Coordinates of C-alpha atoms in Angstrom, one line a residue:
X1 CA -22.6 4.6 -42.5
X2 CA -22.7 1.8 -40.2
X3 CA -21.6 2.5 -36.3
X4 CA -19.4 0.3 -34.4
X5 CA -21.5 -1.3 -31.3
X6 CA -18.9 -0.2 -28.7
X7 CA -18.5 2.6 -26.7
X8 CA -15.2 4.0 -24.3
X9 CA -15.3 5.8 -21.4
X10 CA -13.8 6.4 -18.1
X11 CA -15.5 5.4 -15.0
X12 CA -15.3 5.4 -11.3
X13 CA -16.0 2.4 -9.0
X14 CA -19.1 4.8 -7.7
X15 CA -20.3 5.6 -11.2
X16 CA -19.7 2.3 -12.1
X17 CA -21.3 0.0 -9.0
X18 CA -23.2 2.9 -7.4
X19 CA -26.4 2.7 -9.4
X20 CA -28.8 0.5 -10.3
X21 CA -26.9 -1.3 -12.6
X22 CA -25.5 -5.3 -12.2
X23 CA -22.8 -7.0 -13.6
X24 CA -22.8 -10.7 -14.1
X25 CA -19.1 -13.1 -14.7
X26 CA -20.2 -15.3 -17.1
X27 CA -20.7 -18.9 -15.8
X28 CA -17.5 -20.4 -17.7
X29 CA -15.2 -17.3 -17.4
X30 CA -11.9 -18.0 -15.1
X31 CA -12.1 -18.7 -11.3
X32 CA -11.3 -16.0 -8.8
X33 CA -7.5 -16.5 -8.5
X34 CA -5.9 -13.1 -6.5
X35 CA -3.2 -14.2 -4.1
X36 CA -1.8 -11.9 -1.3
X37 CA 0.5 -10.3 -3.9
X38 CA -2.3 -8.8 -5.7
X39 CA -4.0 -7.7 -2.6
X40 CA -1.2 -6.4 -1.0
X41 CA -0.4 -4.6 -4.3
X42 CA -3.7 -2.9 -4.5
X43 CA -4.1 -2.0 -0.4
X44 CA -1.2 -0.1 -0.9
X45 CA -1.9 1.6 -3.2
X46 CA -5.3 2.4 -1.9
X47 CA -3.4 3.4 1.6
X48 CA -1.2 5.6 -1.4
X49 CA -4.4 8.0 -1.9
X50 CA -4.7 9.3 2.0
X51 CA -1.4 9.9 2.5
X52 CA -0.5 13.6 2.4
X53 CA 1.3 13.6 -0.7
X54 CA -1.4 10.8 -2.3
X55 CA -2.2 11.1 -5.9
X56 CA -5.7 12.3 -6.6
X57 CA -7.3 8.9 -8.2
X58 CA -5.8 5.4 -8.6
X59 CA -5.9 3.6 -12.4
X60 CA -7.3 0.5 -12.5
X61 CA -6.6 -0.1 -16.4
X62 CA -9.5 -1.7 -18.7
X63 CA -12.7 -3.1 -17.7
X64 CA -14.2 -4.7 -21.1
X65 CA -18.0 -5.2 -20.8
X66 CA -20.7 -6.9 -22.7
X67 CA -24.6 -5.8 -22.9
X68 CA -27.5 -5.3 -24.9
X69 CA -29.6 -3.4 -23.4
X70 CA -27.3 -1.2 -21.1
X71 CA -28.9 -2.1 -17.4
X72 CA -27.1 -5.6 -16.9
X73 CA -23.5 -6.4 -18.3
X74 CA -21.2 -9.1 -18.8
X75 CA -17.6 -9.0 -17.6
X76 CA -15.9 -10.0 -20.1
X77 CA -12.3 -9.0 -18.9
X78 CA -11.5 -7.2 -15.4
X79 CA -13.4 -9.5 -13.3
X80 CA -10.8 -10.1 -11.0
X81 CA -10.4 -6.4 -10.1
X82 CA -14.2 -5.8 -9.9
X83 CA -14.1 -9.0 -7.5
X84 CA -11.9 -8.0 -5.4
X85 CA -12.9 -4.6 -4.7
X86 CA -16.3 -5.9 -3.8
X87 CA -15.2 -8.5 -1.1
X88 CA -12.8 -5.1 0.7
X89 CA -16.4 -3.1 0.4
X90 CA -17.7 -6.8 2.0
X91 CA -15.0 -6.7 4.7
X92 CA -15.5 -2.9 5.3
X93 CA -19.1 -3.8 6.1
X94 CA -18.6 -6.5 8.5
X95 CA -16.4 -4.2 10.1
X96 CA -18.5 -1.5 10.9
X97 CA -20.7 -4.7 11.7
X98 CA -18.5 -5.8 14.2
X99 CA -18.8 -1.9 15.6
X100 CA -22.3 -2.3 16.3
X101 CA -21.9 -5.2 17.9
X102 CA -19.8 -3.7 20.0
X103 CA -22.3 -0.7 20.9
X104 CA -19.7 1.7 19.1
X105 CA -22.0 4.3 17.8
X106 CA -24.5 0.9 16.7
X107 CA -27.2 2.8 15.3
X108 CA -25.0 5.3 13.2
X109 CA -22.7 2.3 12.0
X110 CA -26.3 0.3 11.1
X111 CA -27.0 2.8 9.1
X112 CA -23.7 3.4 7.1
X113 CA -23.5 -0.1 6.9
X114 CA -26.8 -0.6 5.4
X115 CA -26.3 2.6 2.9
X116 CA -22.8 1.2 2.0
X117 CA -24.2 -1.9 1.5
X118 CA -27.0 -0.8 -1.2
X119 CA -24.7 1.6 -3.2
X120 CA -22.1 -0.9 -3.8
X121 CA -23.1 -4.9 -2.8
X122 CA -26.9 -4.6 -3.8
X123 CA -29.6 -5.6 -0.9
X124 CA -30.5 -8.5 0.9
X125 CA -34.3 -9.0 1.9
X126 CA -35.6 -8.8 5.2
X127 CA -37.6 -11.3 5.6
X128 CA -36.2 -13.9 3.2
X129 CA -32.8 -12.8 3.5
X130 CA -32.2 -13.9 0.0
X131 CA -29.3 -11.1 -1.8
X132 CA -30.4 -9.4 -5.0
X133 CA -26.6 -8.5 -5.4
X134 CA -24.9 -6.1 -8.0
X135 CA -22.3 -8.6 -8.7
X136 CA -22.9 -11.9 -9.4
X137 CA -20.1 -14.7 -9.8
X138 CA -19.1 -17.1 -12.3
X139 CA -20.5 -21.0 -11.8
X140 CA -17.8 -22.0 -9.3
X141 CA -17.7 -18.6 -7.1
X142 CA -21.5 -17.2 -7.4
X143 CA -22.9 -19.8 -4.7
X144 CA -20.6 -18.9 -1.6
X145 CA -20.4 -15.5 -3.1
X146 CA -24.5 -14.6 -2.4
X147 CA -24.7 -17.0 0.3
X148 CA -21.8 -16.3 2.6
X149 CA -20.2 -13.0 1.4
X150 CA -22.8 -10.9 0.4
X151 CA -25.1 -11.6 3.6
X152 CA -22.3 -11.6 5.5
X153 CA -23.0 -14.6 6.9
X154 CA -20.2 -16.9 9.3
X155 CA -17.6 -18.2 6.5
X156 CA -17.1 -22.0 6.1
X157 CA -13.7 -23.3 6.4
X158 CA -14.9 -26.9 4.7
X159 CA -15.7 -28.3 1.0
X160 CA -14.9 -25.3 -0.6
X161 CA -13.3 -25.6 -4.1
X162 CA -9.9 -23.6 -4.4
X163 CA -11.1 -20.3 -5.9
X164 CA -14.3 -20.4 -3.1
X165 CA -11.3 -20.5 -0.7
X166 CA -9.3 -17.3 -2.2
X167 CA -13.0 -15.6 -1.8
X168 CA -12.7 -16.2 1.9
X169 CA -8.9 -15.6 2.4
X170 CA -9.4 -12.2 0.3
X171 CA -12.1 -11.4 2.5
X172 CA -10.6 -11.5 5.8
X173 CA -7.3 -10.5 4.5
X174 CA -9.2 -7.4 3.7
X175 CA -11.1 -7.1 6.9
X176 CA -7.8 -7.7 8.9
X177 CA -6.2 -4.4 7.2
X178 CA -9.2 -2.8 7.8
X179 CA -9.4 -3.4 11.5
X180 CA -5.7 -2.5 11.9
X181 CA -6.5 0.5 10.0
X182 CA -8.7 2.0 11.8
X183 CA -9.4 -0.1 15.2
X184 CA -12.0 0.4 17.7
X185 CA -13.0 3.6 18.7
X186 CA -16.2 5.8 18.5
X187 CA -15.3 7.4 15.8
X188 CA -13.9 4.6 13.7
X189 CA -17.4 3.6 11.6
X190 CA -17.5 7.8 10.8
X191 CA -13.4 7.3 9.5
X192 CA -13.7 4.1 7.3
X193 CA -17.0 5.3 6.3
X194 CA -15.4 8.3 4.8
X195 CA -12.5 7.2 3.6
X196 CA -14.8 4.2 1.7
X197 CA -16.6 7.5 0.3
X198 CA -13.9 9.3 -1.3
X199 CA -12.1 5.9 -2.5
X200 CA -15.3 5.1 -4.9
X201 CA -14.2 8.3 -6.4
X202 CA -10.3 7.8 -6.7
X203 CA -10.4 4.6 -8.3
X204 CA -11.2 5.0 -11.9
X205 CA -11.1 2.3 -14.7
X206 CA -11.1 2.8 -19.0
X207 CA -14.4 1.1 -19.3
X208 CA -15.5 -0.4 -22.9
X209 CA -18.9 -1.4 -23.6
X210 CA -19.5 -3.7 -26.3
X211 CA -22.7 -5.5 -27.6
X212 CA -21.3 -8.7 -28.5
X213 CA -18.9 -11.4 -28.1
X214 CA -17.6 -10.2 -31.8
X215 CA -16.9 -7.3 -31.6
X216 CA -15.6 -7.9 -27.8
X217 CA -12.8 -9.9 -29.4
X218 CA -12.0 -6.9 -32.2
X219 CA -11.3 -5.1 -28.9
X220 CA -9.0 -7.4 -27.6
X221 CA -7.5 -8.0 -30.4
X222 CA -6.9 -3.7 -30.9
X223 CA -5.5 -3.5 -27.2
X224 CA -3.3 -6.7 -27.5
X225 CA -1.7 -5.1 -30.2
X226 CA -0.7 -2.7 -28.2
X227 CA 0.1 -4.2 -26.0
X228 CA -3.0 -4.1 -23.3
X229 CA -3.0 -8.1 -22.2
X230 CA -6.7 -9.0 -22.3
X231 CA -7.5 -12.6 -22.8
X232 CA -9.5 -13.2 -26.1
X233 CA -8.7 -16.8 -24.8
X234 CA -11.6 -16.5 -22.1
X235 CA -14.0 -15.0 -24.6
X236 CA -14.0 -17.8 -26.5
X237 CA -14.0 -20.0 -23.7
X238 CA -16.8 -18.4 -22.7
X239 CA -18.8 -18.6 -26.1
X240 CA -17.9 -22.1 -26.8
X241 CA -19.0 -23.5 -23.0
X242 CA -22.1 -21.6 -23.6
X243 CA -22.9 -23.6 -26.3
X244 CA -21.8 -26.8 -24.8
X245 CA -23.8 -25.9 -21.4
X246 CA -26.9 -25.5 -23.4
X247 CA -29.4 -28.3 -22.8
X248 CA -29.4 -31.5 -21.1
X249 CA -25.2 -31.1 -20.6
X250 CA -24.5 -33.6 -17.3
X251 CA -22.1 -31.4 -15.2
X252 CA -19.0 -33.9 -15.1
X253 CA -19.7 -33.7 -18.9
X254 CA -18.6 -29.4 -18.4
X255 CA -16.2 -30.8 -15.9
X256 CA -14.5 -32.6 -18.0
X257 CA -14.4 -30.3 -21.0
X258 CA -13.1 -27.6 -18.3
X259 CA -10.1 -29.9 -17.7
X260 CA -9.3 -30.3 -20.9
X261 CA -9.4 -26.2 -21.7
X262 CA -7.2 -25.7 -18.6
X263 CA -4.9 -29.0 -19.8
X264 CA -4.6 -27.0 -23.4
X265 CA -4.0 -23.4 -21.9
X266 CA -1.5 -24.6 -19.8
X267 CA 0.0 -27.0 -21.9
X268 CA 1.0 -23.8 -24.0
X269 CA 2.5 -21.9 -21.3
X270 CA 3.8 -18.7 -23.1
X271 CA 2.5 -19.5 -26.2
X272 CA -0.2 -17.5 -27.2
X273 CA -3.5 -19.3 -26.9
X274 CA -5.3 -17.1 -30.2
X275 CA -2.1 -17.8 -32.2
X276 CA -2.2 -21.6 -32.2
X277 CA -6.5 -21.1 -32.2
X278 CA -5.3 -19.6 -35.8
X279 CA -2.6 -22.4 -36.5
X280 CA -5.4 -25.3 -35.6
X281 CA -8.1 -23.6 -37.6
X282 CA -6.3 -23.1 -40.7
X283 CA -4.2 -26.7 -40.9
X284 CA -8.3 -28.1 -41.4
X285 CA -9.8 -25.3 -43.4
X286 CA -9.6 -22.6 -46.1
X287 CA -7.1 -19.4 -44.6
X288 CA -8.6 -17.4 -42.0
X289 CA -6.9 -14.0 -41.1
X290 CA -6.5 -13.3 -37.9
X291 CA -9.0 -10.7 -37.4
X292 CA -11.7 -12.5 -38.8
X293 CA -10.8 -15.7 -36.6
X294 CA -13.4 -15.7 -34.1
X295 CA -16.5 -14.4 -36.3
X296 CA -15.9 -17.4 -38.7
X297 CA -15.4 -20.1 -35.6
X298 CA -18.6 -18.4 -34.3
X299 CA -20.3 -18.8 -37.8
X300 CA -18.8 -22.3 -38.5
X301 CA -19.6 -23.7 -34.7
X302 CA -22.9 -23.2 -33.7
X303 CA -24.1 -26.1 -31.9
X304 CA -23.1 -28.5 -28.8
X305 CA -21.8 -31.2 -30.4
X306 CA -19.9 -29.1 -33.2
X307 CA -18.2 -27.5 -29.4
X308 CA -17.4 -30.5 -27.5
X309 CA -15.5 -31.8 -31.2
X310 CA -13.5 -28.5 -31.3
X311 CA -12.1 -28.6 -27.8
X312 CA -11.0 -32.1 -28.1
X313 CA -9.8 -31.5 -31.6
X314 CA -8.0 -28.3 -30.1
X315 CA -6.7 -30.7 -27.1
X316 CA -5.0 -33.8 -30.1
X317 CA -3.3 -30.8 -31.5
X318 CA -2.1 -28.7 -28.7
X319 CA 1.2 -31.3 -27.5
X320 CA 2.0 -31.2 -31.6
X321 CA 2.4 -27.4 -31.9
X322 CA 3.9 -26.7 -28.8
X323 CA 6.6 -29.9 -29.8
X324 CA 7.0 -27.9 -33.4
X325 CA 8.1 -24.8 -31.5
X326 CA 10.3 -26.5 -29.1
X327 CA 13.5 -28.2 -31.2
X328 CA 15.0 -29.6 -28.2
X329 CA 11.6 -31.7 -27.4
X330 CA 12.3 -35.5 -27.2
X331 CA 9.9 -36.0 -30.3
X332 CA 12.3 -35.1 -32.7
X333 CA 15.6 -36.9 -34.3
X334 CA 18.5 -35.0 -35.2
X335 CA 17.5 -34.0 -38.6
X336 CA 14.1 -33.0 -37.8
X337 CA 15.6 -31.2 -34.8
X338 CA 17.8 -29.5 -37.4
X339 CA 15.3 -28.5 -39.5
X340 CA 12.8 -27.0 -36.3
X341 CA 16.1 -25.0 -35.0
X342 CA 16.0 -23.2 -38.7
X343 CA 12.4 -22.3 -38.8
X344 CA 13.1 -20.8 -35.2
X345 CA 16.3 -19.0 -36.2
X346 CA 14.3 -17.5 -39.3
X347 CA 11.5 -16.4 -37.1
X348 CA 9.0 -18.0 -39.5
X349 CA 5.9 -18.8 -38.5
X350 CA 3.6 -19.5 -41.6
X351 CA 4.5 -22.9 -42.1
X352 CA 3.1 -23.5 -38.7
X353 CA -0.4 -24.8 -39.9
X354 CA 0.5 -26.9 -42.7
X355 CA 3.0 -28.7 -41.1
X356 CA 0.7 -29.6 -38.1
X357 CA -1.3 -30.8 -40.8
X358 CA 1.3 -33.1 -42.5
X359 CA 2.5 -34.3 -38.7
X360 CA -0.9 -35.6 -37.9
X361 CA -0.7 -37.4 -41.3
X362 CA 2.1 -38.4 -41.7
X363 CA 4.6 -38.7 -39.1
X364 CA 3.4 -42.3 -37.9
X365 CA 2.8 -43.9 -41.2
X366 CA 6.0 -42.2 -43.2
X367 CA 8.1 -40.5 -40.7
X368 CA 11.0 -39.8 -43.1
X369 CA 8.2 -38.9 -45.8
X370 CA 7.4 -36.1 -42.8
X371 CA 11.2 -35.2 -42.4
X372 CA 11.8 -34.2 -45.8
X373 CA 8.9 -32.1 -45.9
X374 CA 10.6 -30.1 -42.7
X375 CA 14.0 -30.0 -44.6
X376 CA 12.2 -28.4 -47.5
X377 CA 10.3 -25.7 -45.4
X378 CA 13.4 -24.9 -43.7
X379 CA 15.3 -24.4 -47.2
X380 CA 12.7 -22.5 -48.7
X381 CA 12.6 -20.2 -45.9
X382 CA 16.1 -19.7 -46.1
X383 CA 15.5 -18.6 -49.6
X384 CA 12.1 -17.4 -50.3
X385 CA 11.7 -16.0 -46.6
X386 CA 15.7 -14.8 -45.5
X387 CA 17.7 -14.2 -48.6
X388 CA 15.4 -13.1 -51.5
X389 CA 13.1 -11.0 -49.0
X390 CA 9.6 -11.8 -51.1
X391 CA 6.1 -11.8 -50.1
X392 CA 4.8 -13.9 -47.4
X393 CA 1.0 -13.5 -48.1
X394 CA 1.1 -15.7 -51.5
X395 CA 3.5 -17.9 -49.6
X396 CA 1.1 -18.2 -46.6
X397 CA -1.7 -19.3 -49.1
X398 CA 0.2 -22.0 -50.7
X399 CA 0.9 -23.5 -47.3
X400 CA -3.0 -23.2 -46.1
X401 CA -4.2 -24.8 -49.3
X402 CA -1.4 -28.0 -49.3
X403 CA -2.8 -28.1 -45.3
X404 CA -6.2 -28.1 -46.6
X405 CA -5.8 -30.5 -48.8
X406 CA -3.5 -32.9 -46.5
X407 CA -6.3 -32.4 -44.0
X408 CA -9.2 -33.3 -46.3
X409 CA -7.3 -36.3 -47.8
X410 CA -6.6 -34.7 -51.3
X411 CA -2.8 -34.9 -50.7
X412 CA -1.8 -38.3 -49.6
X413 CA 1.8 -38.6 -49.8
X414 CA 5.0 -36.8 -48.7
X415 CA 5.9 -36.5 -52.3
X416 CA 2.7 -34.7 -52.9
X417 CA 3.2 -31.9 -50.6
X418 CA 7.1 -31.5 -51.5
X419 CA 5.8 -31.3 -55.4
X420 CA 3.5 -28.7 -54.6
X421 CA 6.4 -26.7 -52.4
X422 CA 8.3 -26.1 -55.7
X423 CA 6.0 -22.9 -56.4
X424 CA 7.4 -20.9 -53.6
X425 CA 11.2 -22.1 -54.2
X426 CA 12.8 -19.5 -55.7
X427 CA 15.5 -20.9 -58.0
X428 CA 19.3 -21.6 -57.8
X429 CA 19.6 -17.9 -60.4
X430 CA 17.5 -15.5 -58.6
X431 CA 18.5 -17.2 -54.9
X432 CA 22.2 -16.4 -56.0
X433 CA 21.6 -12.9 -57.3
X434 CA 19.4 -11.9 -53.8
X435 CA 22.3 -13.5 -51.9
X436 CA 24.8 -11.4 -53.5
X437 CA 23.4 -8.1 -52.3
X438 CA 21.8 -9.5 -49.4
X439 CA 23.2 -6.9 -46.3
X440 CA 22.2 -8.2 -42.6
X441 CA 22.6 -5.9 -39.9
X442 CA 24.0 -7.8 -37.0
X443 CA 23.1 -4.8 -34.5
X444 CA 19.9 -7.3 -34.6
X445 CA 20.5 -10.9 -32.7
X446 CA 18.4 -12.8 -34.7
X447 CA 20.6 -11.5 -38.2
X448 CA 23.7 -12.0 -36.0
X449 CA 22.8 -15.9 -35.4
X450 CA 22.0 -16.1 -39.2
X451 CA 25.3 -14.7 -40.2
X452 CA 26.6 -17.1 -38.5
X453 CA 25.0 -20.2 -39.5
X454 CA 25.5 -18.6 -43.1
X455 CA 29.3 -18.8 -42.7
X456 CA 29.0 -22.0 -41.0
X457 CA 27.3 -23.6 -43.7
X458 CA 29.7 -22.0 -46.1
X459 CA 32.3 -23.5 -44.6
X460 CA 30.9 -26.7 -44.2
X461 CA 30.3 -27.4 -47.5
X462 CA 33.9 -26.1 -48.8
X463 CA 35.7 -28.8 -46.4
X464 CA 33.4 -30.6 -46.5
X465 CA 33.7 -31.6 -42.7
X466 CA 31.0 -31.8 -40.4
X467 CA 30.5 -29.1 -37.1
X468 CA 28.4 -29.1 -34.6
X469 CA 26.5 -25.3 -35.1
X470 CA 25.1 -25.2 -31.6
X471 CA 28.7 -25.4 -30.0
X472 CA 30.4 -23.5 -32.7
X473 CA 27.4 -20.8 -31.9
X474 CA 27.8 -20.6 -28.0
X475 CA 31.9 -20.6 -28.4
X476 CA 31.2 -17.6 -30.7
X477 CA 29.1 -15.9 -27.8
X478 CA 31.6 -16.5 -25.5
X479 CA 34.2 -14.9 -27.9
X480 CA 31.8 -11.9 -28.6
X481 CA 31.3 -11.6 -24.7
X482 CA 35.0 -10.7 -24.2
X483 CA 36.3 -8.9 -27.0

């Protein structure tokens, strides 16, 4: 039977750092980014352990890893926590530093400084003074990170990028706490020293260990479902820039590409940066499920140029699927507004990819062509998807295969798509009879909202006046809010 290449287990910082392992942040994964919040958040609760009524250990929740041959690892999600950590172990030793510069207890504070400093940091050579550190940095942070930090060398205040800067501010926001902590005194090296020794052991992490990027994102996937928010985004970030950073890449070439991953990422704000991956992919190919998503982008993109087409593929589409999840965008016109407010009301997603597809044909050259296919997907989710109850998977099918064949040129009309639509429209008999024993609890807000459009719509068509639904909706809130 085959074995899945991953293994969990729970680890302290000592088990984890204090050994000859190292751990790399792979060159393209996110900057260091911790603020004061997060510091503060984790001194105190560091502070939390010595007090008399501490608990034992502090969780420090998942720390996913990738390696091969179980000596050095990637870091594929917790790098921020395994950053910061280091540079308070970093500040710790240029305190007891600082001690034997002061002649408190100087050779017993070398010595714990230098024992510290090769369980935890790595070593730096004598004569060279060049680190061979356990941590190493991403391609932003690893250069002031060995050549300031580790050595513990006199910070620079000047051309630093903004993350190299949060490295220094974490530092001696660190090394400040520590100083208050425990001040100047003879005995102060022989207190931080052991308080340093019995924190490697309190702070624990759930530590997975995978042996590729595939089944790294399996994990992610698994934990986000439960939701554990680890970013699959980063992992394929990472794989993609790999494969872009390959070979004679110029570096305002990676620049570039890096500003338009972080235009895209933010440009979706809440939305989930997987979920519209999926959307992208599968209004241009054959249907993908979601769990086989990044093995078959992995399979299908494989070389630089295939890479740098993606992301700028991924960037043209981004502004379209966040404007078909946001009605009230100024793309729209009322009826196409309409229409978006319905698929949102019905909490109906699978249309998603095919009509990206038929925006980024049609909505220039045949806007109302692009309007009426809306208006259909709305009705047919008000019938196939709300009233009749059927089965989304053959449903999602027909709407990857009319994007595919949009996308590929097959379909070249409005009138096309609509014709193909019909499948999945269940007729005016069977619509009737599902609506005639349809029950909608309104204990749930989304039912309540369609009740009401139901009635509204109802009513709309027996006097045959026109309402405005979004003010006869909120006056109907109002009402609910005092009765």
């Amino acid at each position: 039977m085959a074995t899945m290449n991953f293994n969990t287990s729970n680890q302290t910082f000592r088990q984890l750092l204090g050994n000859g392992l190292k751990y790399r942040v792979p060159p393209f994964q996110r900057d260091y980014s911790w603020t004061e919040d997060e510091w503060d958040d984790l001194w105190q609760d560091i502070v939390g352990l010595f007090e008399e009524d501490g608990e034992p250990a502090h969780y420090m929740g998942y720390l996913v890893l990738q390696s091969e041959d179980s000596k050095r690892f990637d870091i594929i999600d917790g790098q921020q926590r395994l950053t910061t950590i280091s540079l308070m172990v970093l500040a710790g030793l240029a305190y007891l530093q600082e001690l034997v510069a002061a002649d408190l207890e100087a050779e017993k504070n070398r010595r714990r400084k230098e024992q510290l400093q090769g369980s935890y940091i790595g070593y730096v050579d004598p004569v060279t003074l060049v680190p061979s550190s356990k941590l190493e940095l991403n391609r932003h942070n690893n250069r002031f990170y060995q050549t300031y930090l580790v050595p513990l060398e006199r910070l620079p205040q000047r051309n630093l990028n903004s993350s190299e800067h949060q490295l220094r501010k974490s530092f001696l926001w660190f090394r400040d706490r520590i100083r208050a902590r425990f001040g100047k005194k003879p005995d102060s090296g022989q207190a931080f020293a052991a308080m340093l020794d019995e924190l490697v052991d309190k702070l624990f992490f759930t530590v997975i260990t995978v042996t590729d990027e595939l089944n790294a994102f399996k994990v992610f996937e698994t934990l986000n479902a439960r939701g554990v928010r680890l970013s699959a985004t980063d992992l394929l970030k990472n794989y993609l820039f790999s494969l872009v950073g390959s070979g004679d890449t110029h570096e305002n070439e990676l620049k570039s590409l890096e500003e338009i991953w972080e235009r895209i990422v933010g440009l979706l704000g809440s939305e989930s940066f997987p979920e519209f991956l999926r959307v992208f992919w599968n209004s241009r190919n054959r249907l993908v499920r979601k769990a086989d998503l990044f093995k078959t982008i992995r399979k299908r993109i494989n070389h630089k140029n295939e890479a740098f087409q993606l992301i700028r593929d991924l960037d043209s589409s981004a502004g379209i699927y966040v404007a078909l999840r946001d009605p009230k965008g100024p793309e729209w016109n009322a009826e196409e507004q309409a229409a978006l407010e319905q698929l949102m009301m019905f909490s109906v997603r699978s249309p998603l990819a095919m009509l990206l597809a038929c925006y980024e044909s049609f909505f220039e050259p045949d806007r109302p062509g692009f309007a009426r296919i809306l208006r259909a997907v709305a009705i047919i989710s008000f019938r196939y998807n709300v009233i009749c109850g059927l089965q989304t998977h053959e449903q999602e099918r027909l709407y990857n295969d009319i994007a595919w064949k949009v996308s590929s040129g097959e379909y070249a009309s409005s009138r096309e798509v609509i014709s193909a639509l019909s499948v999945v429209y269940p007729d005016d008999r069977q619509f009737k009879a599902a609506f005639s024993e349809k029950e909608l609890r309104t204990t749930n807000s989304r039912n309540k909202k369609v009740v009401r459009y139901i009635l509204f719509e109802i009513e709309r068509q027996r006097s045959g006046k026109s309402f405005d639904f979004e003010s006869v909706d909120s006056s109907n809130n109002r009402s609910t809010a005092h009765s």
